[in-house]
Tab-separated table of C-alpha atoms in Angstrom:
chain	number	residue	atom	x	y	z
U	1	MET	CA	-0.150	-0.056	0.156
U	2	GLU	CA	1.324	3.351	-0.830
U	3	LEU	CA	1.435	6.189	2.038
U	4	LYS	CA	0.628	9.806	0.441
U	5	GLN	CA	1.409	12.850	2.445
U	6	VAL	CA	-1.398	15.191	2.696
U	7	ASP	CA	-1.412	18.804	3.262
U	8	HIS	CA	-5.288	19.773	3.617
U	9	ARG	CA	-6.083	18.707	6.916
U	10	HIS	CA	-6.362	21.918	8.879
U	11	SER	CA	-5.239	22.216	12.338
U	12	ARG	CA	-8.298	22.241	13.998
U	13	GLU	CA	-9.347	18.695	11.975
U	14	LYS	CA	-6.274	17.439	12.938
U	15	GLU	CA	-6.080	18.322	16.664
U	16	GLN	CA	-9.900	16.987	16.920
U	17	LEU	CA	-8.711	13.577	15.469
U	18	ILE	CA	-5.614	13.466	17.683
U	19	ASN	CA	-7.645	14.097	20.610
U	20	ARG	CA	-10.526	11.560	19.987
U	21	LEU	CA	-7.900	8.884	18.929
U	22	LYS	CA	-5.965	9.571	22.357
U	23	ARG	CA	-9.518	9.126	23.897
U	24	ILE	CA	-9.582	5.629	22.124
U	25	GLU	CA	-6.239	4.393	23.052
U	26	GLY	CA	-7.325	5.549	26.948
U	27	GLN	CA	-10.210	3.358	26.249
U	28	VAL	CA	-8.185	0.469	25.019
U	29	ARG	CA	-5.797	0.583	27.992
U	30	GLY	CA	-9.048	0.540	29.979
U	31	ILE	CA	-10.060	-2.601	28.715
U	32	GLN	CA	-6.236	-4.238	29.159
U	33	ASN	CA	-6.892	-3.454	32.898
U	34	MET	CA	-10.076	-4.663	32.819
U	35	VAL	CA	-9.142	-8.130	31.341
U	36	GLU	CA	-6.196	-8.242	33.923
U	37	ASN	CA	-8.516	-7.726	36.662
U	38	ASP	CA	-10.728	-10.448	35.478
U	39	ARG	CA	-13.641	-8.238	35.025
U	40	TYR	CA	-17.285	-9.133	34.077
U	41	CYS	CA	-17.047	-10.256	30.397
U	42	VAL	CA	-20.044	-8.011	29.175
U	43	ASP	CA	-18.539	-5.086	30.837
U	44	ILE	CA	-15.512	-5.825	28.564
U	45	LEU	CA	-17.881	-6.361	25.502
U	46	ILE	CA	-19.474	-3.117	26.198
U	47	GLN	CA	-16.392	-1.206	26.260
U	48	ILE	CA	-15.246	-2.562	23.272
U	49	SER	CA	-18.492	-1.712	21.434
U	50	ALA	CA	-17.781	1.820	22.596
U	51	ILE	CA	-14.351	1.656	20.984
U	52	ASN	CA	-15.663	0.243	17.786
U	53	ALA	CA	-18.290	2.888	17.505
U	54	ALA	CA	-15.761	5.899	18.144
U	55	MET	CA	-13.277	4.351	15.448
U	56	LYS	CA	-16.282	4.292	13.152
U	57	LYS	CA	-16.568	8.005	13.762
U	58	VAL	CA	-13.114	8.206	12.827
U	59	SER	CA	-13.299	6.745	9.913
U	60	LEU	CA	-16.204	8.256	8.746
U	61	GLN	CA	-14.845	12.006	9.395
U	62	LEU	CA	-11.562	11.070	7.417
U	63	MET	CA	-13.626	9.434	4.751
U	64	GLU	CA	-15.739	12.626	4.340
U	65	ASN	CA	-12.592	14.859	4.451
U	66	HIS	CA	-11.147	12.684	1.699
U	67	THR	CA	-14.001	12.837	-0.259
U	68	LYS	CA	-14.669	16.475	-0.030
U	69	HIS	CA	-10.612	17.405	-1.179
U	70	CYS	CA	-8.429	14.695	-2.622
U	71	VAL	CA	-11.442	13.017	-4.637
U	72	THR	CA	-12.903	16.443	-5.543
U	73	ASP	CA	-9.606	17.789	-6.739
U	74	ALA	CA	-8.875	14.316	-8.210
U	75	ILE	CA	-12.104	14.713	-10.553
U	76	LYS	CA	-11.398	18.406	-11.085
U	77	ASN	CA	-7.779	17.455	-12.567
U	78	GLY	CA	-8.828	14.484	-14.479
U	79	SER	CA	-7.883	11.618	-12.428
U	80	GLY	CA	-11.106	11.112	-10.973
U	81	ASP	CA	-11.605	7.419	-12.056
U	82	GLU	CA	-8.702	6.661	-10.272
U	83	SER	CA	-9.498	8.485	-6.910
U	84	ILE	CA	-13.110	7.066	-6.966
U	85	ALA	CA	-11.980	3.352	-7.477
U	86	GLU	CA	-9.896	4.223	-4.607
U	87	LEU	CA	-12.173	5.085	-2.409
U	88	MET	CA	-14.679	2.377	-3.195
U	89	ASP	CA	-11.738	0.148	-2.021
U	90	VAL	CA	-11.795	1.934	1.110
U	91	ILE	CA	-15.702	1.655	1.596
U	92	GLU	CA	-15.241	-2.100	0.861
U	93	ARG	CA	-12.433	-2.671	3.483
U	94	LEU	CA	-14.641	-0.223	5.834
U	95	THR	CA	-17.852	-2.013	5.392
U	96	LYS	CA	-16.599	-5.395	5.700
U	97	THR	CA	-17.747	-7.197	9.108
């Protein structure tokens, strides 16, 4: 997979994403502690569900930004088909269960 550098992410948006990911990281550490302390399985599963929902929000925010900026720019510059194919691949990956 090719890693690309972007420059369109505004500092406010970047800060929001980083803060959300840090909260998720804390939740994951909390689950680790719950497992280590033999907490009730249902409580752990509820926390995992919360993390999954939070990650979905991060994914959707990134997807929206990518579509509004990268895909739109690619379409304007004549490489829309490639960008749309890439977007569809990402959507397929995100929606697998």
